PDB file of C-alpha atoms and ligand atoms in Angstrom:
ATOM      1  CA  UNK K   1      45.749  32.553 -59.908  1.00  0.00           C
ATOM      2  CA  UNK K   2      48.251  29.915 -58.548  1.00  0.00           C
ATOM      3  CA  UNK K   3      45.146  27.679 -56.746  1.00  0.00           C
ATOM      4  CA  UNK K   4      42.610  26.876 -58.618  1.00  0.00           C
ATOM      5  CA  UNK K   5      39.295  28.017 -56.843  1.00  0.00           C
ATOM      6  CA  UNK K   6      35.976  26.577 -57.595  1.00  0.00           C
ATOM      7  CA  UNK K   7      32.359  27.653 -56.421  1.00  0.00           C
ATOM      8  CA  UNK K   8      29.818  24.871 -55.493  1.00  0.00           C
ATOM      9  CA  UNK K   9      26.599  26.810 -55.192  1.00  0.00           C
ATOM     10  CA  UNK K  10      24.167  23.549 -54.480  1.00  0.00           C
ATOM     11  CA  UNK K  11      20.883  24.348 -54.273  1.00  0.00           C
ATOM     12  CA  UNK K  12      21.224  28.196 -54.506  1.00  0.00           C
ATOM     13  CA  UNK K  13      20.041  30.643 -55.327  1.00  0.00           C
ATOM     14  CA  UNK K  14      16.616  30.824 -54.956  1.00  0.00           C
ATOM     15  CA  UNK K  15      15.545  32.300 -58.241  1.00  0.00           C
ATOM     16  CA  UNK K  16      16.864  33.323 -61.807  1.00  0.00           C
ATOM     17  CA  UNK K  17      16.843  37.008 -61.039  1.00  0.00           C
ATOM     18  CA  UNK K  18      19.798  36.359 -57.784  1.00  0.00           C
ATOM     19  CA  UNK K  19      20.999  33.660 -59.965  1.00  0.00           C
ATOM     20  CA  UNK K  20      22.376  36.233 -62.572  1.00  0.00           C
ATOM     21  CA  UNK K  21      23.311  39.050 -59.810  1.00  0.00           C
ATOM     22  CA  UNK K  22      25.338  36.310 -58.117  1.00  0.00           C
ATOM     23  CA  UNK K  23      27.079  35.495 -61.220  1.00  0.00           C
ATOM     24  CA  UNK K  24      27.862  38.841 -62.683  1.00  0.00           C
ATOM     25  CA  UNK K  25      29.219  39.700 -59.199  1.00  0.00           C
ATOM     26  CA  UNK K  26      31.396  36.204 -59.550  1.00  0.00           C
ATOM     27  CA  UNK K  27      32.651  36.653 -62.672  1.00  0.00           C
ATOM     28  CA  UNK K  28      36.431  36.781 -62.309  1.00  0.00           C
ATOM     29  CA  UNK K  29      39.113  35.046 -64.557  1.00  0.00           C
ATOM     30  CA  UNK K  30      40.240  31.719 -63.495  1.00  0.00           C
ATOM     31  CA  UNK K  31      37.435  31.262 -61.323  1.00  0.00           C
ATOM     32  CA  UNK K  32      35.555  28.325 -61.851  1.00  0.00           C
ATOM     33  CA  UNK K  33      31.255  28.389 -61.278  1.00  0.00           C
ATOM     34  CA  UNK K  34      29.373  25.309 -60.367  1.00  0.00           C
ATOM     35  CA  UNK K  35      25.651  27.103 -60.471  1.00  0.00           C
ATOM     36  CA  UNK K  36      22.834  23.907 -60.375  1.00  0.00           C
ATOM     37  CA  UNK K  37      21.646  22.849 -63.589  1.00  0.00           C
ATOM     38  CA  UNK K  38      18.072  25.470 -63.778  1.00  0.00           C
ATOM     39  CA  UNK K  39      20.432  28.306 -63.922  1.00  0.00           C
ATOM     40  CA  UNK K  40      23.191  26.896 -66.275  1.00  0.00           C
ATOM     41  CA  UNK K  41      22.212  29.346 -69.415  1.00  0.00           C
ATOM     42  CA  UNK K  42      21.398  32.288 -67.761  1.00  0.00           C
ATOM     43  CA  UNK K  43      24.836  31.964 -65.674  1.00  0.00           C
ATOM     44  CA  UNK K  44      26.488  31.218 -69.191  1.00  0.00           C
ATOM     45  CA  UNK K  45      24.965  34.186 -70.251  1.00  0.00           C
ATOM     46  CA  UNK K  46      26.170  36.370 -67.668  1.00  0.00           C
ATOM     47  CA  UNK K  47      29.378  35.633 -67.440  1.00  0.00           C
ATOM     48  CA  UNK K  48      32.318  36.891 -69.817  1.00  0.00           C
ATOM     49  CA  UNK K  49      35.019  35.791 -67.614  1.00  0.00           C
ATOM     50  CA  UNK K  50      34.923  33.142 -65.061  1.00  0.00           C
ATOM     51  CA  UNK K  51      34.657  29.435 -66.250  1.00  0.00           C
ATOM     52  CA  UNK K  52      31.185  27.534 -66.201  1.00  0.00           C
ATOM     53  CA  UNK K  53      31.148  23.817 -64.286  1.00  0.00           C
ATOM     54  CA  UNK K  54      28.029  21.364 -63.351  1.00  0.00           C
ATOM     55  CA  UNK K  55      27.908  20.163 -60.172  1.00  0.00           C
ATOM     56  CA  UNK K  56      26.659  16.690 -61.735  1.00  0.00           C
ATOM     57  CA  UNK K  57      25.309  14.521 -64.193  1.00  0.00           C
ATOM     58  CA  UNK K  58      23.654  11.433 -65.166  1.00  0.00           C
ATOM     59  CA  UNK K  59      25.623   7.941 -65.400  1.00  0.00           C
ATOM     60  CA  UNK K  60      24.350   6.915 -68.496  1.00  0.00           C
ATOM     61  CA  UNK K  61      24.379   8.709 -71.828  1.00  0.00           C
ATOM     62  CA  UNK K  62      22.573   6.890 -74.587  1.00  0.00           C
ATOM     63  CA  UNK K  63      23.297   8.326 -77.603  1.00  0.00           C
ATOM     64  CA  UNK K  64      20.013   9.057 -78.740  1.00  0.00           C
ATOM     65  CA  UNK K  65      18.700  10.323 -75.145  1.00  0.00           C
ATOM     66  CA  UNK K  66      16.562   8.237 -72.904  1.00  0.00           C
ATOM     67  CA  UNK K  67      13.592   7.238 -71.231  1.00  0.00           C
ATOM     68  CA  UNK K  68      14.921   9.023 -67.630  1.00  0.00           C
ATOM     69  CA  UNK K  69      12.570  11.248 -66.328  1.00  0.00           C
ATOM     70  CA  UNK K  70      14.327  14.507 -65.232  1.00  0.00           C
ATOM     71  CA  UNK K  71      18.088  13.056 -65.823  1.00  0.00           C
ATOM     72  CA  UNK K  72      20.206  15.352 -67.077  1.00  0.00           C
ATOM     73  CA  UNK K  73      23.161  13.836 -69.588  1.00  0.00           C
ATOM     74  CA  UNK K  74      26.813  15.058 -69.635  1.00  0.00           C
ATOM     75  CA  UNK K  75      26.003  15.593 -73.645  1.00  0.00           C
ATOM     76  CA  UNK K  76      23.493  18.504 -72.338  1.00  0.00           C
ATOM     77  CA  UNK K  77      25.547  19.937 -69.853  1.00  0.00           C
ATOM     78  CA  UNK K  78      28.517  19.863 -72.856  1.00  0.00           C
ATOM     79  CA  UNK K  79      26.639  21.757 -75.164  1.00  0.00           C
ATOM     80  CA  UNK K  80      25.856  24.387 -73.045  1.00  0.00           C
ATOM     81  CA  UNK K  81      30.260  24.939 -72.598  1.00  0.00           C
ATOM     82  CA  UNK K  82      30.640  23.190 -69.092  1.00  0.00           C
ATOM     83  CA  UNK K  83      34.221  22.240 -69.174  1.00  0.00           C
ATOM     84  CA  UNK K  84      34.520  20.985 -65.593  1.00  0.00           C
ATOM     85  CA  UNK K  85      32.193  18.776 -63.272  1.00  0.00           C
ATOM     86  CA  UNK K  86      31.885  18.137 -59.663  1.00  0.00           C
ATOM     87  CA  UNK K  87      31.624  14.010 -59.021  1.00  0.00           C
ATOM     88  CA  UNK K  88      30.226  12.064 -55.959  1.00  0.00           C
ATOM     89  CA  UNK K  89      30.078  15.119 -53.811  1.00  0.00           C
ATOM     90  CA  UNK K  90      29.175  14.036 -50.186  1.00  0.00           C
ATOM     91  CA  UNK K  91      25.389  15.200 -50.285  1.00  0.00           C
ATOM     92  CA  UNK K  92      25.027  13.226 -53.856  1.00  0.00           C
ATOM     93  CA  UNK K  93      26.223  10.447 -51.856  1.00  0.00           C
ATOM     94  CA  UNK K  94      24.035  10.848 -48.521  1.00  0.00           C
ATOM     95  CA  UNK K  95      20.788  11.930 -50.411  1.00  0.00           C
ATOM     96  CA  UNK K  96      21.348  10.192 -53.835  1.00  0.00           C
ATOM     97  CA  UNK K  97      22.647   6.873 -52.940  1.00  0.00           C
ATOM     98  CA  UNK K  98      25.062   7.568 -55.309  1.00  0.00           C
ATOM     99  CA  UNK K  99      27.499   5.001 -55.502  1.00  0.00           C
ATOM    100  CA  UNK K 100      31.324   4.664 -56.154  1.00  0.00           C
ATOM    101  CA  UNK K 101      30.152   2.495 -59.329  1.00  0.00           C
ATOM    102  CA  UNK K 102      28.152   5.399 -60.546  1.00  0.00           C
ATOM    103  CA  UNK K 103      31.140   7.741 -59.836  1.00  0.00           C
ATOM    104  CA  UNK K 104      33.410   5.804 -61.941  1.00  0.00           C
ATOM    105  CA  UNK K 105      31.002   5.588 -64.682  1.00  0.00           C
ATOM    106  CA  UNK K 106      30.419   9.786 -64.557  1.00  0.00           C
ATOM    107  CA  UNK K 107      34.363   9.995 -64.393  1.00  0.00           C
ATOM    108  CA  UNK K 108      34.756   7.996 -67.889  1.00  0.00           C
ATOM    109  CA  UNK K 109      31.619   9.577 -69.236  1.00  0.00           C
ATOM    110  CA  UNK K 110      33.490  13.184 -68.329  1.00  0.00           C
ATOM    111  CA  UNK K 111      37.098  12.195 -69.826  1.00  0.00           C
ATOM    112  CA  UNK K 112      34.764  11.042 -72.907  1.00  0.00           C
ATOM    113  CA  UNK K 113      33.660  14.496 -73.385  1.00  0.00           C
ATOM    114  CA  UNK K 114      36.460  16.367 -72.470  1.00  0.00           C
ATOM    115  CA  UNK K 115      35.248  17.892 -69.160  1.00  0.00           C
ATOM    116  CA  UNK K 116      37.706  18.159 -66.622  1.00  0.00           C
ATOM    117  CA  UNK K 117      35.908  16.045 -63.402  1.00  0.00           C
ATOM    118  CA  UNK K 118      36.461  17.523 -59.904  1.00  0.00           C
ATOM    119  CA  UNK K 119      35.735  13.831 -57.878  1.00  0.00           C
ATOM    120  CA  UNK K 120      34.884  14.285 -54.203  1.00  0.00           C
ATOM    121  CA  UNK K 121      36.560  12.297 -51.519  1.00  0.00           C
ATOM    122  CA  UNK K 122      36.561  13.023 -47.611  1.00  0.00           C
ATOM    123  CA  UNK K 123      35.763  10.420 -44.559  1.00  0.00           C
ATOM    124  CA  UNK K 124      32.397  11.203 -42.325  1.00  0.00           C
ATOM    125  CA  UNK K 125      32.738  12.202 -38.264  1.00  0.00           C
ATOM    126  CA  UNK K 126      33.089   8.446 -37.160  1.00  0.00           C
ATOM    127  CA  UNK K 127      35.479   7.073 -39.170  1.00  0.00           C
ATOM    128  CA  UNK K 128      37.665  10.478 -38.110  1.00  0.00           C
ATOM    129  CA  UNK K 129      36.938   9.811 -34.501  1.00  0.00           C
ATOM    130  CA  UNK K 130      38.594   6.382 -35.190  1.00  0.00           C
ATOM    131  CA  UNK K 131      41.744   8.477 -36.029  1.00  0.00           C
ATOM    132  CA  UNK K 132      43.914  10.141 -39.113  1.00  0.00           C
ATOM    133  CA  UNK K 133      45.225   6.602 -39.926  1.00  0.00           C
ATOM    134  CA  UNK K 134      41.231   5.409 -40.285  1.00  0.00           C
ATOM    135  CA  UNK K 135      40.530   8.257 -42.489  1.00  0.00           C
ATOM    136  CA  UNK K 136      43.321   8.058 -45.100  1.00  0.00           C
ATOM    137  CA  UNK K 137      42.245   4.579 -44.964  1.00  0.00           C
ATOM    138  CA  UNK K 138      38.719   5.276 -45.986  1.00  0.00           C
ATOM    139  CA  UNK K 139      39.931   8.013 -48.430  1.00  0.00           C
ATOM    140  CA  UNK K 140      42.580   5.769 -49.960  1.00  0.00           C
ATOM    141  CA  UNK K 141      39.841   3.438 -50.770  1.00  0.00           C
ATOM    142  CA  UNK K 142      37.002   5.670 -52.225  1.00  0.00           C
ATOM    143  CA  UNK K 143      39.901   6.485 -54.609  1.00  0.00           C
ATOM    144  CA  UNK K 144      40.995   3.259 -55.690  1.00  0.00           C
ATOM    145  CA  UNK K 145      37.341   2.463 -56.349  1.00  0.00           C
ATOM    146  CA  UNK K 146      36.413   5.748 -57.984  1.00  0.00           C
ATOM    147  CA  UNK K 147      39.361   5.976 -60.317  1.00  0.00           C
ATOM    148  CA  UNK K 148      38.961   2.331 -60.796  1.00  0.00           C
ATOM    149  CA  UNK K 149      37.889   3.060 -65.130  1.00  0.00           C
ATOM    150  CA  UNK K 150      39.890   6.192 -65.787  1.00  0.00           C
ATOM    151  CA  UNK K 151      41.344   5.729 -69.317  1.00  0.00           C
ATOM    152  CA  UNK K 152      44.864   5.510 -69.495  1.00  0.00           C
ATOM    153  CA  UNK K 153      45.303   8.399 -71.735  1.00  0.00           C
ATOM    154  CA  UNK K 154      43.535  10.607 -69.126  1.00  0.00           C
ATOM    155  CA  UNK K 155      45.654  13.380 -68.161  1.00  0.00           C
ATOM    156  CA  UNK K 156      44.509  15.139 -65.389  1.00  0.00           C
ATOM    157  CA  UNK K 157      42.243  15.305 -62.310  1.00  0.00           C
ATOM    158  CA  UNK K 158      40.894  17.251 -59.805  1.00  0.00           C
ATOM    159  CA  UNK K 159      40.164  15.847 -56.298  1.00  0.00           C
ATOM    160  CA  UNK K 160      38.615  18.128 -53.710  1.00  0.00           C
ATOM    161  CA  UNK K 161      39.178  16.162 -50.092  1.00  0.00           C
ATOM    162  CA  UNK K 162      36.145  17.317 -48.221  1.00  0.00           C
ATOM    163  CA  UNK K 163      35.532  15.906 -44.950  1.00  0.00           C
ATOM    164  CA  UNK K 164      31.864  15.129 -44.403  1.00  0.00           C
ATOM    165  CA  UNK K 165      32.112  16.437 -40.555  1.00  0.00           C
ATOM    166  CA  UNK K 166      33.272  20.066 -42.001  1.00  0.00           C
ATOM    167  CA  UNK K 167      31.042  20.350 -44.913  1.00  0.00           C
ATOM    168  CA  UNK K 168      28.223  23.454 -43.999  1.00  0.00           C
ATOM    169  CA  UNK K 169      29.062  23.019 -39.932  1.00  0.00           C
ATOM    170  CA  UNK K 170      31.725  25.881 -39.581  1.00  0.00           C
ATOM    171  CA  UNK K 171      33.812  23.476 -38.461  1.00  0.00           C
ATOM    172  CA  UNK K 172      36.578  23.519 -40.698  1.00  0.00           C
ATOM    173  CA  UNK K 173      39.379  21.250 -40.518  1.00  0.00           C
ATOM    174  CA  UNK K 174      43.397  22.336 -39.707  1.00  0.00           C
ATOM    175  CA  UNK K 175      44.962  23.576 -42.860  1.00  0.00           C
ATOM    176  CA  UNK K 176      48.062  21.625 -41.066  1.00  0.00           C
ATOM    177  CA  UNK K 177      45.528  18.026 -41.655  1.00  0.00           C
ATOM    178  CA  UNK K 178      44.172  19.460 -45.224  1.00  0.00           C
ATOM    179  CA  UNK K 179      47.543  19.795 -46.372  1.00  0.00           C
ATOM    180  CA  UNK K 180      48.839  16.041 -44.965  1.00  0.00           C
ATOM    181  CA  UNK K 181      45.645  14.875 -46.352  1.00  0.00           C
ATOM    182  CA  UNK K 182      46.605  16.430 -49.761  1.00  0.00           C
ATOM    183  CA  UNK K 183      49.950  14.515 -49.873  1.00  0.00           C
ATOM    184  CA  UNK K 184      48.324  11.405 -49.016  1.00  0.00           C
ATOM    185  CA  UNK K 185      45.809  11.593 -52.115  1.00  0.00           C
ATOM    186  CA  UNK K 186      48.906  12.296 -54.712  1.00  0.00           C
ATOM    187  CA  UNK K 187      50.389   9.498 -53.371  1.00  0.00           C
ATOM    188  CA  UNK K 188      47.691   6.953 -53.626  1.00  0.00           C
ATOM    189  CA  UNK K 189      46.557   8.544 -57.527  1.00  0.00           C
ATOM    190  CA  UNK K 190      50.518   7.933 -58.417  1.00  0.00           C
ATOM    191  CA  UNK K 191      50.496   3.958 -57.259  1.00  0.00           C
ATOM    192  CA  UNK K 192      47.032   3.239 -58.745  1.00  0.00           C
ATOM    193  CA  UNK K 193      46.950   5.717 -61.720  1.00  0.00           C
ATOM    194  CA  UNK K 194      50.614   6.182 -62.710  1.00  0.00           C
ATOM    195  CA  UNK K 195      51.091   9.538 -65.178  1.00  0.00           C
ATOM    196  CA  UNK K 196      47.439  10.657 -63.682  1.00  0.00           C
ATOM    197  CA  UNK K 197      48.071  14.723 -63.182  1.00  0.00           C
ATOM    198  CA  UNK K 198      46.425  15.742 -59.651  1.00  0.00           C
ATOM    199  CA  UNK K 199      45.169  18.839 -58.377  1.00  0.00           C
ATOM    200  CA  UNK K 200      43.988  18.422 -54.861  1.00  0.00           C
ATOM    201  CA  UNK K 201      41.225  21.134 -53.192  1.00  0.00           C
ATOM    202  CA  UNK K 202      40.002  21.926 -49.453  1.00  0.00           C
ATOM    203  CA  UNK K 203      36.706  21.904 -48.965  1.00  0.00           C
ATOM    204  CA  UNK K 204      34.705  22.219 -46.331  1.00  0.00           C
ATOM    205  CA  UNK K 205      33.568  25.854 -44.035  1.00  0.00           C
ATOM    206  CA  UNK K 206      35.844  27.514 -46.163  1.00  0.00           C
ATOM    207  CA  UNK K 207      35.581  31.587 -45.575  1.00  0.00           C
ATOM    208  CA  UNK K 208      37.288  34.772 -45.815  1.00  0.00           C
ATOM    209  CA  UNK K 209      38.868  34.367 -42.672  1.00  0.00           C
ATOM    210  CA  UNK K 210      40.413  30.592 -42.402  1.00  0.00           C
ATOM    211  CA  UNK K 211      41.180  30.419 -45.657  1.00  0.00           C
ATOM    212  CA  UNK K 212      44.555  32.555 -45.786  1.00  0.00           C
ATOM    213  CA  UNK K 213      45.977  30.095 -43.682  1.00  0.00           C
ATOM    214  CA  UNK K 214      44.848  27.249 -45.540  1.00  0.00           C
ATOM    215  CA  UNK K 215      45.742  29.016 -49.070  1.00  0.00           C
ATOM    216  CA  UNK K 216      49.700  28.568 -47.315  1.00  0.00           C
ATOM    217  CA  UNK K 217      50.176  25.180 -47.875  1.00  0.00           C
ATOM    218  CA  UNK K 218      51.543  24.183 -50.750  1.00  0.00           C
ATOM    219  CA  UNK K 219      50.478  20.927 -50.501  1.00  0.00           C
ATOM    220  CA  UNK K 220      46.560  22.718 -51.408  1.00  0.00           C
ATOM    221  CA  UNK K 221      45.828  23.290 -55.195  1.00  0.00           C
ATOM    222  CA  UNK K 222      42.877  24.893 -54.238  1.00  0.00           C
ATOM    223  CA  UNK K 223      39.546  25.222 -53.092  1.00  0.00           C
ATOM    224  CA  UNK K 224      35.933  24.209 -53.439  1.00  0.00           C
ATOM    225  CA  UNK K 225      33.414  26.564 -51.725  1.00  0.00           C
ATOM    226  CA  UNK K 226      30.108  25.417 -50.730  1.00  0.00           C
ATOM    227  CA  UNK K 227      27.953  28.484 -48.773  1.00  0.00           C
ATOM    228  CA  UNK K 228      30.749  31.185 -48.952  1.00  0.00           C
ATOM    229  CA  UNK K 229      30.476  31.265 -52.441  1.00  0.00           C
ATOM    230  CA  UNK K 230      26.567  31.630 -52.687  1.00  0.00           C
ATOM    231  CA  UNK K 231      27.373  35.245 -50.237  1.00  0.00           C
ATOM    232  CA  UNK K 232      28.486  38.578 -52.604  1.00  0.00           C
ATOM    233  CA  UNK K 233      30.671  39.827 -49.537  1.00  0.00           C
ATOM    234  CA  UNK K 234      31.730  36.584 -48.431  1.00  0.00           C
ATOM    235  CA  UNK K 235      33.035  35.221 -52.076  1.00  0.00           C
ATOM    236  CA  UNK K 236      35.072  38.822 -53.451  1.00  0.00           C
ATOM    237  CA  UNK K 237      36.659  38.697 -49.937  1.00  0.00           C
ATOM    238  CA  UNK K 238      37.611  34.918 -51.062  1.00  0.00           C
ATOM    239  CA  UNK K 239      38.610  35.416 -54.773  1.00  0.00           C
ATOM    240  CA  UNK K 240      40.914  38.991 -53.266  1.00  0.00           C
ATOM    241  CA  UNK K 241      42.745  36.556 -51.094  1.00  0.00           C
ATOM    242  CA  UNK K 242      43.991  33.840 -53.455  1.00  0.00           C
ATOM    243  CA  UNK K 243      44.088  35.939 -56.339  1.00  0.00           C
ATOM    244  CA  UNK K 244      47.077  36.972 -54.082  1.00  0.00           C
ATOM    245  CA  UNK K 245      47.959  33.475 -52.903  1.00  0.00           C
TER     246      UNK K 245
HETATM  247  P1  PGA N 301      30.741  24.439 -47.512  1.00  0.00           P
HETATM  248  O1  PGA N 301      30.578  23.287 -48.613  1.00  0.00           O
HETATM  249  O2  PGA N 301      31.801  25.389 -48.032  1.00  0.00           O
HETATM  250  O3  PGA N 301      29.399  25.071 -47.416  1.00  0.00           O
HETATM  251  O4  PGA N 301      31.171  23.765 -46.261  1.00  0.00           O
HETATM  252  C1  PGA N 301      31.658  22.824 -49.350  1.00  0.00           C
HETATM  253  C2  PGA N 301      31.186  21.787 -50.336  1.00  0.00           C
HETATM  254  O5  PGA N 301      30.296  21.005 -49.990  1.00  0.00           O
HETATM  255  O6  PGA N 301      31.665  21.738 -51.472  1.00  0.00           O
END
């Protein structure tokens, strides 16, 4: 596969039993699986193909563990073969108060382990309303902050521009914007972090039927899929298409 395509599964499925139907039904090469942490072994377990991600972890990592109830550490999520790791998605954000000072410190803590981190960027409905100027703005700045402690012998980086207004609404936005907005984040990671490889996604209301046109841009690495990818139909129909991309 030339774009790299990446499932975000949230909060689903509902039990262990789907869990493992859902990833034996996902498990394609190149494909990259972001189940939530409950379900991280059994989805190991099941697949033989497809690469396993998180879709989070805790900012600190003492050593020897810690007194924090229900954290989860990037050393656990290591030694169960996680080699990639979605940071500061929009919902950790909104429903975590997760700051850009925690992202930064999950981004070092990932490069520290060797896990590839997938950092989420994108600008809510207002600041778009305010214009495309506004929102490269906003997204210009959430990467300067966020990239703020990447070591300098960090090679490469995933970053998945997912506007808040298109995330779970079926409103996706133009593959024509996606693809400006994709040029605009290279630009900013080459002036702040010079030699930093990027690999920029879509995200948000991606399906089986916008996604051809957005899978034409060149300017797109890739995707991250939030609800299509938790649907059997829905997701082959996705991995067919840019398998052939
Ligand atoms: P969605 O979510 O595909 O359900 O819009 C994307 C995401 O949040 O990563």
């Amino acid at each position: 596969m030339k774009k790299l395509l990446i499932a975000n599964w949230k909060m689903k499925p509902r039990t262990a039993r789907e869990a493992v139907k859902l990833a034996k039904a996902s498990d394609v090469r190149d494909v990259l699986i972001a189940p939530p942490y409950a379900f991280l072994p059994i989805v190991k377990n099941a697949l033989k193909k497809a690469t396993l991600g998180a879709q989070d972890f805790f900012y600190e990592d003492p050593k020897q563990g810690g007194a924090f109830t229900s954290a989860v550490s990037v050393s656990m999520v290591k030694s169960l073969g996680v080699k990639f790791t979605i940071i500061g998605h929009s919902e950790r954000r909104a429903y975590f108060s997760e700051t850009d000072e925690q992202v930064t410190k999950k981004i070092l803590l990932a490069y520290e382990n060797g896990i590839l981190p997938v950092l989420c960027v994108g600008e809510s409905q207002s600041v778009r309303q305010r214009g495309i100027m506004e929102a490269k703005a906003f997204v210009a700045l959430q990467i300067a902050k966020d990239l703020s402690r990447v070591p300098q012998q960090a090679k490469k980086i995933v970053i998945a521009y997912e506007p808040i207004w298109a995330i779970g609404t079926g409103n996706n936005d133009t593959p024509e914007n996606a693809a400006d907005m994709a040029r605009h984040i290279k630009s900013v990671v080459a002036k702040n972090n010079h030699g930093l490889n990027v690999a920029v996604l879509y995200g948000g209301s991606v399906n089986s039927k916008n996604i051809t046109a957005f899978a034409k841009e060149n300017d797109i690495n890739g995707f991250l899929v939030g609800g299509a990818s938790t649907d059997v139909k829905e997701w082959k129909a996705i991995m067919a298409i840019v398998k052939k991309a």
